mmCIF file of C-alpha atoms in Angstrom:
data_model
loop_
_atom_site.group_PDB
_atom_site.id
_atom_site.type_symbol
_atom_site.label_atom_id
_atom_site.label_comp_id
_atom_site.label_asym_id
_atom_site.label_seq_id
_atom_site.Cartn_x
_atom_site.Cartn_y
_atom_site.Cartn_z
ATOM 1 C CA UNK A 190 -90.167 -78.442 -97.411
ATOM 2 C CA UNK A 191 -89.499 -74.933 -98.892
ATOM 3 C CA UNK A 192 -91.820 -72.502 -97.826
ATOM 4 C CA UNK A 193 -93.749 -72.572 -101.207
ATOM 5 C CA UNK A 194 -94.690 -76.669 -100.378
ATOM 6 C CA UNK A 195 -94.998 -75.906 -97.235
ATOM 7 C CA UNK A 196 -98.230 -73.577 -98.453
ATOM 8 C CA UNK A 197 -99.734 -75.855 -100.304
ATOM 9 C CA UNK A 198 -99.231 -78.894 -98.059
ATOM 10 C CA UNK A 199 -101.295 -76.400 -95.407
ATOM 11 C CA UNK A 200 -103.715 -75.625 -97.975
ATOM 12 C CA UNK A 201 -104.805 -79.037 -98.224
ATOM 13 C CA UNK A 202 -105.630 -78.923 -94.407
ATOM 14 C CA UNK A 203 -107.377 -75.891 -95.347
ATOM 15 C CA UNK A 204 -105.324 -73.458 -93.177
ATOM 16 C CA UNK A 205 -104.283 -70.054 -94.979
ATOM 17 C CA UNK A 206 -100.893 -69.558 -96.165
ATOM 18 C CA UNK A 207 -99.737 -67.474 -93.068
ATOM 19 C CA UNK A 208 -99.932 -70.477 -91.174
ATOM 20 C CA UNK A 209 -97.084 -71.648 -93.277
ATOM 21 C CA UNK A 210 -94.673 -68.933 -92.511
ATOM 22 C CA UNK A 211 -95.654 -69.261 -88.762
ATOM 23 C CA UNK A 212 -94.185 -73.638 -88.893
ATOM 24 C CA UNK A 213 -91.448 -72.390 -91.539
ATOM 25 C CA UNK A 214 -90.046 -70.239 -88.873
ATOM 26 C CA UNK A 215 -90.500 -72.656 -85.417
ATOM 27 C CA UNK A 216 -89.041 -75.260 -87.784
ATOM 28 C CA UNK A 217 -85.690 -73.057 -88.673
ATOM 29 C CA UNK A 218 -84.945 -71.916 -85.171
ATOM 30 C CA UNK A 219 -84.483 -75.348 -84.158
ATOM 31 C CA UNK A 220 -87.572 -76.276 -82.692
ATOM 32 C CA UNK A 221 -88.125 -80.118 -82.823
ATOM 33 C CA UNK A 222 -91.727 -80.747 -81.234
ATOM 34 C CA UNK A 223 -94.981 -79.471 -83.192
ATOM 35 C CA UNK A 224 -95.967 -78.869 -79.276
ATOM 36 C CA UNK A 225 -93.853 -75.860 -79.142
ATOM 37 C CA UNK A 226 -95.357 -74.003 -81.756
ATOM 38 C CA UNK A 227 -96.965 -72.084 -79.589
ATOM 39 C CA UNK A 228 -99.010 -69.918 -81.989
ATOM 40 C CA UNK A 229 -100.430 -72.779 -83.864
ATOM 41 C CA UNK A 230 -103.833 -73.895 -83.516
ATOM 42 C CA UNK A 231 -103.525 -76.943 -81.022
ATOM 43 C CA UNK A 232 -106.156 -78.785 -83.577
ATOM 44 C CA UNK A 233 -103.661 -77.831 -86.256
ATOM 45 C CA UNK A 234 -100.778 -79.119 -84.256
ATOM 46 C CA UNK A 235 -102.283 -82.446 -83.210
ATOM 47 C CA UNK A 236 -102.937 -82.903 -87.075
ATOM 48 C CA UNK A 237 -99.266 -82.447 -87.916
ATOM 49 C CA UNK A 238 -98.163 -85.024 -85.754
ATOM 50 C CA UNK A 239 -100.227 -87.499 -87.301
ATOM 51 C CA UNK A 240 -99.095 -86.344 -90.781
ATOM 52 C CA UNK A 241 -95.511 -85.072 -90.809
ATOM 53 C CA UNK A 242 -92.138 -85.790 -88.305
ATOM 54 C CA UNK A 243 -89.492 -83.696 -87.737
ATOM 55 C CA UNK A 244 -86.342 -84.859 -89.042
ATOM 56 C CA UNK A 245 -83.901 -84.097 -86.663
ATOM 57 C CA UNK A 246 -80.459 -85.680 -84.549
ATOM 58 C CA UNK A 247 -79.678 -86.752 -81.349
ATOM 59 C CA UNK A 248 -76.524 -85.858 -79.213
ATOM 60 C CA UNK A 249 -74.579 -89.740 -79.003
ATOM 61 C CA UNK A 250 -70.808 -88.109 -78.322
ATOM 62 C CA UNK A 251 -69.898 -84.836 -77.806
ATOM 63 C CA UNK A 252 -66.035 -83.798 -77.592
ATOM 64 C CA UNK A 253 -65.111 -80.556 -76.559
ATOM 65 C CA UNK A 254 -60.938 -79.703 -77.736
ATOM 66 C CA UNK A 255 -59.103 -78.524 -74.901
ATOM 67 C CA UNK A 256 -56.836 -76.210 -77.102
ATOM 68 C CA UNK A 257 -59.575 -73.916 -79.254
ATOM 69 C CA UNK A 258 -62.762 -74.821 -78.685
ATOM 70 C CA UNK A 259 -63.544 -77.191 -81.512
ATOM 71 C CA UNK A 260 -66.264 -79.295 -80.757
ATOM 72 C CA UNK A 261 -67.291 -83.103 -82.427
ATOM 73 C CA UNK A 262 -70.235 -84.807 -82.679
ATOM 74 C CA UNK A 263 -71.511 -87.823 -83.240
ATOM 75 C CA UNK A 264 -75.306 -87.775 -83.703
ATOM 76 C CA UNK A 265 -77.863 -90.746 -84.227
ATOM 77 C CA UNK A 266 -80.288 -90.474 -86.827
ATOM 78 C CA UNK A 267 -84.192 -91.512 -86.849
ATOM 79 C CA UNK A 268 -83.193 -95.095 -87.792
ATOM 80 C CA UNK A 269 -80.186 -95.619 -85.618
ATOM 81 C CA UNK A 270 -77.372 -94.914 -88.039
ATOM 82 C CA UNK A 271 -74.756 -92.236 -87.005
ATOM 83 C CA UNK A 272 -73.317 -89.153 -88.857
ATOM 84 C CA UNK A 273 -70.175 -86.967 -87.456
ATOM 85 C CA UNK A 274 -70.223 -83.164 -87.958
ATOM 86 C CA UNK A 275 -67.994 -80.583 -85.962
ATOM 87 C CA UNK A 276 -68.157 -77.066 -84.953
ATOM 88 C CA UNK A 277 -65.160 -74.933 -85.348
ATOM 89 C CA UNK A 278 -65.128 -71.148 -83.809
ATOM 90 C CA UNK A 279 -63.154 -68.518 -85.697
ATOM 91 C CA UNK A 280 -62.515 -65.137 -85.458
ATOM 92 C CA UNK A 281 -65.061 -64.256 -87.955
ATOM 93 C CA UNK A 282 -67.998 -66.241 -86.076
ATOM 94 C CA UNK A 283 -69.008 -69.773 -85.984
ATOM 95 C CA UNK A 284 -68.525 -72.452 -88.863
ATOM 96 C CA UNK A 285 -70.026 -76.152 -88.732
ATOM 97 C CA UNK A 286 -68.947 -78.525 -91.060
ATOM 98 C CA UNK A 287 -71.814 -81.087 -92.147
ATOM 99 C CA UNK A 288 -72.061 -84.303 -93.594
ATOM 100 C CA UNK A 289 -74.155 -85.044 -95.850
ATOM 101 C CA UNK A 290 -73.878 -89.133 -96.715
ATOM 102 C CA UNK A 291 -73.657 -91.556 -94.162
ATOM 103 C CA UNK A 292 -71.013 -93.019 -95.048
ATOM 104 C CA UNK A 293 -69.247 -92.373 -98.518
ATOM 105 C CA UNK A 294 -69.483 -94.482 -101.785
ATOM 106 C CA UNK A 295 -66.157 -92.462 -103.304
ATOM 107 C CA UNK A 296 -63.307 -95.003 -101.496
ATOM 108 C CA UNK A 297 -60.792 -92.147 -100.871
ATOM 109 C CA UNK A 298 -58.232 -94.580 -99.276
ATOM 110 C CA UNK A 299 -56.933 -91.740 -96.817
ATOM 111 C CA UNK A 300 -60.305 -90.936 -95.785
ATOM 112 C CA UNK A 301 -62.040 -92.644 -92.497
ATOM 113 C CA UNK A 302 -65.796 -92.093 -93.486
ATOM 114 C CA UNK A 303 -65.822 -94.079 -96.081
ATOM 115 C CA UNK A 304 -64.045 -97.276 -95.168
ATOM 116 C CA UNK A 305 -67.045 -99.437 -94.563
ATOM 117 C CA UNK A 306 -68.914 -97.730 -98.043
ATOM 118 C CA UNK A 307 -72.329 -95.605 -98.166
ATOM 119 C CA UNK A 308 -75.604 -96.820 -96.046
ATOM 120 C CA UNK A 309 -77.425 -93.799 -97.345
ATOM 121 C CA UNK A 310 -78.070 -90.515 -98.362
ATOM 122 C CA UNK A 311 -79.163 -87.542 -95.923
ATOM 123 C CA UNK A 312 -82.232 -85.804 -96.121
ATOM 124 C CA UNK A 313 -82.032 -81.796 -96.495
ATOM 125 C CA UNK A 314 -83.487 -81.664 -93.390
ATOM 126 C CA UNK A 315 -80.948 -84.083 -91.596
ATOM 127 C CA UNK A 316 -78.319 -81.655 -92.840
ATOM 128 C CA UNK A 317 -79.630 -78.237 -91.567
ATOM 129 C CA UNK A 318 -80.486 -80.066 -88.313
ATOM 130 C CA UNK A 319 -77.012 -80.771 -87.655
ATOM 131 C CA UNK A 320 -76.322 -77.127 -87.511
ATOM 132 C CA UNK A 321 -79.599 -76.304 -85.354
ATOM 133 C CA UNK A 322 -78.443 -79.342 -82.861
ATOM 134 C CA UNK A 323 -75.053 -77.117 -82.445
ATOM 135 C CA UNK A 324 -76.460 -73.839 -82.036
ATOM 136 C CA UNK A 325 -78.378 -75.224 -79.541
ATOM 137 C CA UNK A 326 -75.844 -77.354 -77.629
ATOM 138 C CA UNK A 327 -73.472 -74.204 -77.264
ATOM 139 C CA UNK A 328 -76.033 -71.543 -77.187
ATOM 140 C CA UNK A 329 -74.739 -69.936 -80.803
ATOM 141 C CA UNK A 330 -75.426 -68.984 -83.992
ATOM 142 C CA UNK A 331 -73.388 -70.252 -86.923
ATOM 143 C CA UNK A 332 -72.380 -67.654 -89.425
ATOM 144 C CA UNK A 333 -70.514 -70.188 -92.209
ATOM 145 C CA UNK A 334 -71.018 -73.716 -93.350
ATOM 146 C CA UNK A 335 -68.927 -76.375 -94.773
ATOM 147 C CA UNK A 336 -70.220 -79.330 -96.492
ATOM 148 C CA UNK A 337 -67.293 -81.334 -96.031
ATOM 149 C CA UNK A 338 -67.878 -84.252 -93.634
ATOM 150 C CA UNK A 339 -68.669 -87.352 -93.887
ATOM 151 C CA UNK A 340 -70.327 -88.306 -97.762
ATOM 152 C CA UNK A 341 -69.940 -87.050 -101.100
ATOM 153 C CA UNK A 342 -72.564 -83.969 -101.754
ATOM 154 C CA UNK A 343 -72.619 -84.021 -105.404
ATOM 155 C CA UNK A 344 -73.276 -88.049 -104.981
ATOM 156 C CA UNK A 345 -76.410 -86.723 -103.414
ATOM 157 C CA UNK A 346 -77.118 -84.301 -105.201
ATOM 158 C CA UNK A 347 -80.755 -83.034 -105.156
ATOM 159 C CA UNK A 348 -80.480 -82.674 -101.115
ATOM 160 C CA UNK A 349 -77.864 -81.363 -101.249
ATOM 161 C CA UNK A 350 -79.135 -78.368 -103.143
ATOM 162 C CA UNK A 351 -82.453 -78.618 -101.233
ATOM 163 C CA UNK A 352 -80.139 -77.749 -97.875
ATOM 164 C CA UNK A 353 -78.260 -74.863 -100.046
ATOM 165 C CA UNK A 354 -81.427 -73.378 -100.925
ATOM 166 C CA UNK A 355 -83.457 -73.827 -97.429
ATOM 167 C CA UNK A 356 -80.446 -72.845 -94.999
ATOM 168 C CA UNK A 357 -80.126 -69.500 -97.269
ATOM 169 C CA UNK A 358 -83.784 -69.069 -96.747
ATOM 170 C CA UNK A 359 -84.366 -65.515 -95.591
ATOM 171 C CA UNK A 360 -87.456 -66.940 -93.650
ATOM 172 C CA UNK A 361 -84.722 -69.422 -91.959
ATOM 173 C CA UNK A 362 -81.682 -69.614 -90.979
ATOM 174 C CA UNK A 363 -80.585 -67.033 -93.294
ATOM 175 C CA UNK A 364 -76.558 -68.208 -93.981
ATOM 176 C CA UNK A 365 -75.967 -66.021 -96.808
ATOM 177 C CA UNK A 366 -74.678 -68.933 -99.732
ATOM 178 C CA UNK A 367 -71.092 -66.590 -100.436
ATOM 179 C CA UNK A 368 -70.636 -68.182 -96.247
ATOM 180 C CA UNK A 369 -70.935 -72.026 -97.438
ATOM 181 C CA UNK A 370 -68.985 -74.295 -99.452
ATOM 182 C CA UNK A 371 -69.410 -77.103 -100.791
ATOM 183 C CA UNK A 372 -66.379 -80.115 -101.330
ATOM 184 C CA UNK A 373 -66.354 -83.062 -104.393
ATOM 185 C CA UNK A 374 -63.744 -85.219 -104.744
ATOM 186 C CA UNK A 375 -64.412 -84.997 -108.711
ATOM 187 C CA UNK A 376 -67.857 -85.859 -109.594
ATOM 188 C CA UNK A 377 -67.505 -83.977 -112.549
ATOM 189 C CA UNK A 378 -71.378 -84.809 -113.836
ATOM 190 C CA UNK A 379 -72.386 -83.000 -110.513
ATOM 191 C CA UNK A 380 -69.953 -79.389 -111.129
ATOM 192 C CA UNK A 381 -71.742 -79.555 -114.603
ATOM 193 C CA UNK A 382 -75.396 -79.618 -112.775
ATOM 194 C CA UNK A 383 -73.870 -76.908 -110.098
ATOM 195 C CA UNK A 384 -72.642 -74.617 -112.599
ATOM 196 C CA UNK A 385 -76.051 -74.571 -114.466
ATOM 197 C CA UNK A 386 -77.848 -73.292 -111.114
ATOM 198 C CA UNK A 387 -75.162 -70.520 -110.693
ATOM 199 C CA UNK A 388 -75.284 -70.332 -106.771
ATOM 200 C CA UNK A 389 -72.481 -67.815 -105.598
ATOM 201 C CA UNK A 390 -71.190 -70.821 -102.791
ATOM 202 C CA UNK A 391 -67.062 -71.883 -102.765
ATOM 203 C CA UNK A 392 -66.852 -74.852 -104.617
ATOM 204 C CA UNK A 393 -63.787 -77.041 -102.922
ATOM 205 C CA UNK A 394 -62.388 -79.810 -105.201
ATOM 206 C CA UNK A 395 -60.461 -82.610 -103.775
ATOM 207 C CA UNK A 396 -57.602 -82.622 -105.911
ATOM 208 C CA UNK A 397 -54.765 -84.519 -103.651
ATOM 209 C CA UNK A 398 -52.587 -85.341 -106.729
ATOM 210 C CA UNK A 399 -51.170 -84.049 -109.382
ATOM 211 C CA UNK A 400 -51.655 -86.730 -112.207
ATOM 212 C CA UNK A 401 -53.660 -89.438 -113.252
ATOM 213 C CA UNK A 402 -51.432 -92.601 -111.601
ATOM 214 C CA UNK A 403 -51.379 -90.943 -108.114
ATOM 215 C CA UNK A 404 -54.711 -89.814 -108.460
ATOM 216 C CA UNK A 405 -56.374 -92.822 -109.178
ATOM 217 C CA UNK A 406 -54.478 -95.017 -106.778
ATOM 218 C CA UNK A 407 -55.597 -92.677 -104.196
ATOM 219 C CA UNK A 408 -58.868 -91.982 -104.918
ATOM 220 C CA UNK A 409 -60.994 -94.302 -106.927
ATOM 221 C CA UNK A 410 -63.136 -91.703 -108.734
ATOM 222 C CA UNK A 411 -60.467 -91.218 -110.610
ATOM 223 C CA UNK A 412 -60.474 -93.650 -112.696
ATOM 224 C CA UNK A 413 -64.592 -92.508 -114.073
ATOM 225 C CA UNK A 414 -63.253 -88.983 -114.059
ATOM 226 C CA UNK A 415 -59.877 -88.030 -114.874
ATOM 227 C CA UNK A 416 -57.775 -85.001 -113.895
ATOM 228 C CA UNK A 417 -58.367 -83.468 -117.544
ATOM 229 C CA UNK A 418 -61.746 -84.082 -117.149
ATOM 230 C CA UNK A 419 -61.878 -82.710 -113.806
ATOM 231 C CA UNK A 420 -60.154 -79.253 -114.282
ATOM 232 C CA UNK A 421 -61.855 -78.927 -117.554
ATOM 233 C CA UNK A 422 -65.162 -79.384 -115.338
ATOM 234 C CA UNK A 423 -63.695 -76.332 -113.066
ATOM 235 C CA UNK A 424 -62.821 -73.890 -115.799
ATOM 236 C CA UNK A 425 -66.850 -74.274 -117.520
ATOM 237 C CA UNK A 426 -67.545 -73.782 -113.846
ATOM 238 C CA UNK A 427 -65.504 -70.592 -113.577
ATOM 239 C CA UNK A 428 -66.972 -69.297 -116.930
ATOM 240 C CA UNK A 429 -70.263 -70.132 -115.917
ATOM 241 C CA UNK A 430 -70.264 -68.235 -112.063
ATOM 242 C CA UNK A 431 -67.135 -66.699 -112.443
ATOM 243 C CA UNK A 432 -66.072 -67.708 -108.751
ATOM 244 C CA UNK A 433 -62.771 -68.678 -107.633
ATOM 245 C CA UNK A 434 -62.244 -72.956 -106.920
ATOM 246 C CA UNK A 435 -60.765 -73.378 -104.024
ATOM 247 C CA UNK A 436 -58.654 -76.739 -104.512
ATOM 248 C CA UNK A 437 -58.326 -79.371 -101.429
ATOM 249 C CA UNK A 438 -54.667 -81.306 -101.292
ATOM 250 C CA UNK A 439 -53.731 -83.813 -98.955
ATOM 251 C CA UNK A 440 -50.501 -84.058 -97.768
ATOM 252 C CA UNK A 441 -49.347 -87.448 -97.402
ATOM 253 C CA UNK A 442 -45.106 -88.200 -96.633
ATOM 254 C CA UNK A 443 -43.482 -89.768 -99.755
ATOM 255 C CA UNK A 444 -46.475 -89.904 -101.434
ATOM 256 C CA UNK A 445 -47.866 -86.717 -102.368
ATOM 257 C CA UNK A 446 -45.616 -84.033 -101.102
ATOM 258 C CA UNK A 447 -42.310 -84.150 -103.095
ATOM 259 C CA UNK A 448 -41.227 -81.114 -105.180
ATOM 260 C CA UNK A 449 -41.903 -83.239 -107.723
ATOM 261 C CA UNK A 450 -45.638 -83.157 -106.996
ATOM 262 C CA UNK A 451 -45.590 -79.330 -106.049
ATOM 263 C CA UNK A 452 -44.057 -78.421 -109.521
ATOM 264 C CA UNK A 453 -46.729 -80.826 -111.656
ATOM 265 C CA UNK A 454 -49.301 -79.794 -109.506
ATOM 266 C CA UNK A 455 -48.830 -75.592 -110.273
ATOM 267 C CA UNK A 456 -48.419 -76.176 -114.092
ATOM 268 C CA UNK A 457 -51.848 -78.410 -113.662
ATOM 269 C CA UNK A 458 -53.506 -75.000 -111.754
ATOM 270 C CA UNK A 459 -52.365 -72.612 -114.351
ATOM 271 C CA UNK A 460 -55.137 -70.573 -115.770
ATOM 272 C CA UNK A 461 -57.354 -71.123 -112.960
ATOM 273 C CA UNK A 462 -58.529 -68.606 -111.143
ATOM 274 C CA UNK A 463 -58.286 -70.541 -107.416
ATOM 275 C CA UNK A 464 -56.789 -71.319 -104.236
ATOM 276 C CA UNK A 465 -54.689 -74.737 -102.936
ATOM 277 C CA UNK A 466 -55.467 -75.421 -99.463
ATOM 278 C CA UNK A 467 -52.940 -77.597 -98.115
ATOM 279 C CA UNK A 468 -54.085 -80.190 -96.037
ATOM 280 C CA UNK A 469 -51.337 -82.339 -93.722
ATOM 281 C CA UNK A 470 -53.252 -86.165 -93.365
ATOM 282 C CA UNK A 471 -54.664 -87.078 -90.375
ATOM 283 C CA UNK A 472 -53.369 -90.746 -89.767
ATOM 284 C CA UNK A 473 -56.071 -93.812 -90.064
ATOM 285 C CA UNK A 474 -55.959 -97.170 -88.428
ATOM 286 C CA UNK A 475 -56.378 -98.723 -91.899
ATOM 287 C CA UNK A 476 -53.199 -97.195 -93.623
ATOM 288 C CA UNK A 477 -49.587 -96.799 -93.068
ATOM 289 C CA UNK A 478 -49.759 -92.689 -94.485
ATOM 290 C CA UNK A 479 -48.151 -90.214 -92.247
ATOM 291 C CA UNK A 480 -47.858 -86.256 -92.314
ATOM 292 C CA UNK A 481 -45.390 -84.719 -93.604
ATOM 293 C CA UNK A 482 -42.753 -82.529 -90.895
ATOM 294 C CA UNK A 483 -43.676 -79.245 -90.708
ATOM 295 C CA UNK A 484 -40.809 -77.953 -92.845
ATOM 296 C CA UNK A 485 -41.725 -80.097 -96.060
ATOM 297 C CA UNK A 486 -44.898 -78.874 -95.672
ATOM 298 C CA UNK A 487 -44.236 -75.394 -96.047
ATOM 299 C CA UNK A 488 -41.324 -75.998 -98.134
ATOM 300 C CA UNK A 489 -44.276 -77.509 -100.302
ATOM 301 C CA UNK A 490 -46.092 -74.753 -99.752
ATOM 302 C CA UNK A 491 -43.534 -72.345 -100.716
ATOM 303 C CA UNK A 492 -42.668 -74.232 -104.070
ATOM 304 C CA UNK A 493 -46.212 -73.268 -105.169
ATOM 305 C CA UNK A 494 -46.006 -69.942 -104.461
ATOM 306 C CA UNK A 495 -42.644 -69.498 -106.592
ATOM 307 C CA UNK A 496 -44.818 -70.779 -109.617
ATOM 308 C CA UNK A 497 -47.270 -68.335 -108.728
ATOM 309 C CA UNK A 498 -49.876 -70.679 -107.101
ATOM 310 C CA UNK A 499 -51.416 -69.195 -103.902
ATOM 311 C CA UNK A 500 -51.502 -71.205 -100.803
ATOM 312 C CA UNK A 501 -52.848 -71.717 -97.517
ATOM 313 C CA UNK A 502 -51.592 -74.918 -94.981
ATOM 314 C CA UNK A 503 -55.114 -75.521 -93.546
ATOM 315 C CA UNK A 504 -55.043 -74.363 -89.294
ATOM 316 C CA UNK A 505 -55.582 -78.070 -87.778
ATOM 317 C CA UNK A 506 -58.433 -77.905 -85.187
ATOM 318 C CA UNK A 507 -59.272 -79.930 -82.714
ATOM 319 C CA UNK A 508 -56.044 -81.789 -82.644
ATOM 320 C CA UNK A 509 -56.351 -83.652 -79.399
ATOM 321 C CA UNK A 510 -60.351 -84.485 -80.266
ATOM 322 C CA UNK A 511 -59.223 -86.157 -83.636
ATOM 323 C CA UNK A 512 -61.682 -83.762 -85.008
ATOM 324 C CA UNK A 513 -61.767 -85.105 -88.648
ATOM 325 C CA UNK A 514 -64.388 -87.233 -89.722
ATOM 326 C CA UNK A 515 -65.636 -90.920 -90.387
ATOM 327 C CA UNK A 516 -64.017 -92.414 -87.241
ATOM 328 C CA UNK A 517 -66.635 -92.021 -84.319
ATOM 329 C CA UNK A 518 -69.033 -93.315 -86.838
ATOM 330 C CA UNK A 519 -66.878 -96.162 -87.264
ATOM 331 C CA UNK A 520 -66.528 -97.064 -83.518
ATOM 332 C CA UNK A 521 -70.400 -96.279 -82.643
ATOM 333 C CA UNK A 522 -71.473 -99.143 -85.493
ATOM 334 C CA UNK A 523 -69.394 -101.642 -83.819
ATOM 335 C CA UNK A 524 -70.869 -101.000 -80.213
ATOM 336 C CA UNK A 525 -68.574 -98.491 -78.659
ATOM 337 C CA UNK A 526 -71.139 -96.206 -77.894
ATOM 338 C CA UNK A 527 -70.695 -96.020 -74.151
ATOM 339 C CA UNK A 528 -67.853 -92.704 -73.897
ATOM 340 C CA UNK A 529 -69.358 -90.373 -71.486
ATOM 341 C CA UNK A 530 -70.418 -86.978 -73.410
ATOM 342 C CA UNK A 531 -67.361 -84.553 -72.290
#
């Protein structure tokens, strides 16, 4: 609930609106029991037990990288499905990436988490509580989110938004929205509905191709949107909150990373005010695709830049955790839930 429901929900108990500030706050640091509210009634708290729960997750796996610190989750939900989220630390602080699907519906046939298809959307609440379950694991505060795990956010749209506007809260968490963004792979329907609310977040589109016949044997949504349609969908966007797109591109070897590709792909970009962050593929049981050597990759990288395209090859993490997501979730629904947590 946002503070505002969470006043008149009270005022039909007939507490006053304090009260609601008071459970807004215990329920943003993390805590998980009414029980610990401490300054709540104990009448009051007995009440909310019998009328509300506490969405949060529960520690399955926990993998701790060796090399930087990134840690991986898997958490269980209320109903025994699993999400993945991971915890990267920076120089600049803290950043968790979220997911906020279980599952994904979009078919991205490089992508692990959504292989077996979408079980269901997350609640607003399931998403912060993936960050609070990491600050609290490691004794931290997270300074930047990004909603780019498993699921498709603009396929769930209105909790998405929910999370954007709660985790910003200054009653809550307080993650300033210019320290979160926020990844589609194209649902161009959903950038319209995001531009219209003009929220200063990075929006990250999976672009991963150049053109239309790469595209869409890649990535199946596609074939509803198109890349016109897409970067058509990005320039409104710009107009509308005039803030740079910062474009996600998966390198795969032979498939998406020939000059070729590089050269299409800057004359697609031109005009828009963005950023291409160059992602090498992580390799999937379910596919033959395999990164590219280090020297394509930059020469990739370089190509773009001589067209006047800037570009970043995104800093793997976590690289002897597997640290991307959609494939704990994958081994946990068909029973190998047993791994010690590390």
């Amino acid at each position: 609930m946002y503070l505002g429901e969470l006043e008149e929900f009270l005022g039909t108990l007939g507490q006053p609106r304090f009260r609601a500030k008071q459970i807004f706050k215990w329920l943003h640091s993390g805590v998980c029991d009414f029980d610990e509210m401490t300054d709540i009634p104990k009448a009051l708290r007995e009440t909310l037990k019998e009328k509300c729960y506490i969405a949060d997750v529960k520690i399955v796996k926990r993998f701790k990288s060796k090399i930087d610190d990134t840690v991986k989750y898997l958490y269980s939900l209320y109903d025994g499905e699993y999400i993945e989220s991971v915890l990267m630390k920076y120089n600049h602080g803290y950043t968790v990436c979220v997911s906020t699907q279980v599952g994904c519906r979009m078919g991205c046939s490089f992508c692990a988490s959504g292989i077996n298809g979408l079980s269901r959307n997350l609640t607003a609440s399931e998403i912060l509580s993936q960050i609070m379950a990491a600050e609290r694991d490691n004794n931290i505060r997270v300074s930047n989110v990004v909603m780019m795990g498993m699921g498709e956010p603009l396929d769930n749209f209105d909790n998405s938004v929910r999370f954007l506007k709660l985790v910003s809260d200054d009653n809550g968490m307080n993650i300033g929205l210019r320290h979160i963004s926020l990844s589609t792979s194209g649902v161009v329907s959903g950038i319209y509905k995001l531009a219209e609310l003009s929220l200063p977040i990075t929006l990250s589109v999976s672009l991963h191709a150049p053109n239309d016949e790469l595209r869409s044997s890649i990535m199946p949504v596609n074939k509803k949107w198109n890349i016109d349609a897409l970067l058509k969908a990005c320039k409104d966007y710009q107009k509308i909150t005039t803030r740079r797109i910062s474009f996600e591109y998966a390198l795969i070897s032979g498939v998406t990373d020939t000059d070729e590709c590089a050269i299409e792909l800057a004359g697609r970009l031109k005009g828009i005010m963005s950023h291409i962050n160059l992602i090498p593929v992580n390799p999937v049981v379910e596919n033959s695709y395999k990164k590219p050597d280090r020297n394509r990759i930059l020469h990739f990288k370089e190509l773009l830049e001589s067209k006047g395209i800037t570009a970043t090859v995104r800093r793997t993490l976590g690289s002897d955790i597997n640290a991307s997501c959609g494939q704990l979730r994958r081994n946990a629904k068909e029973g190998d839930k047993n791994a010690d947590i590390q």
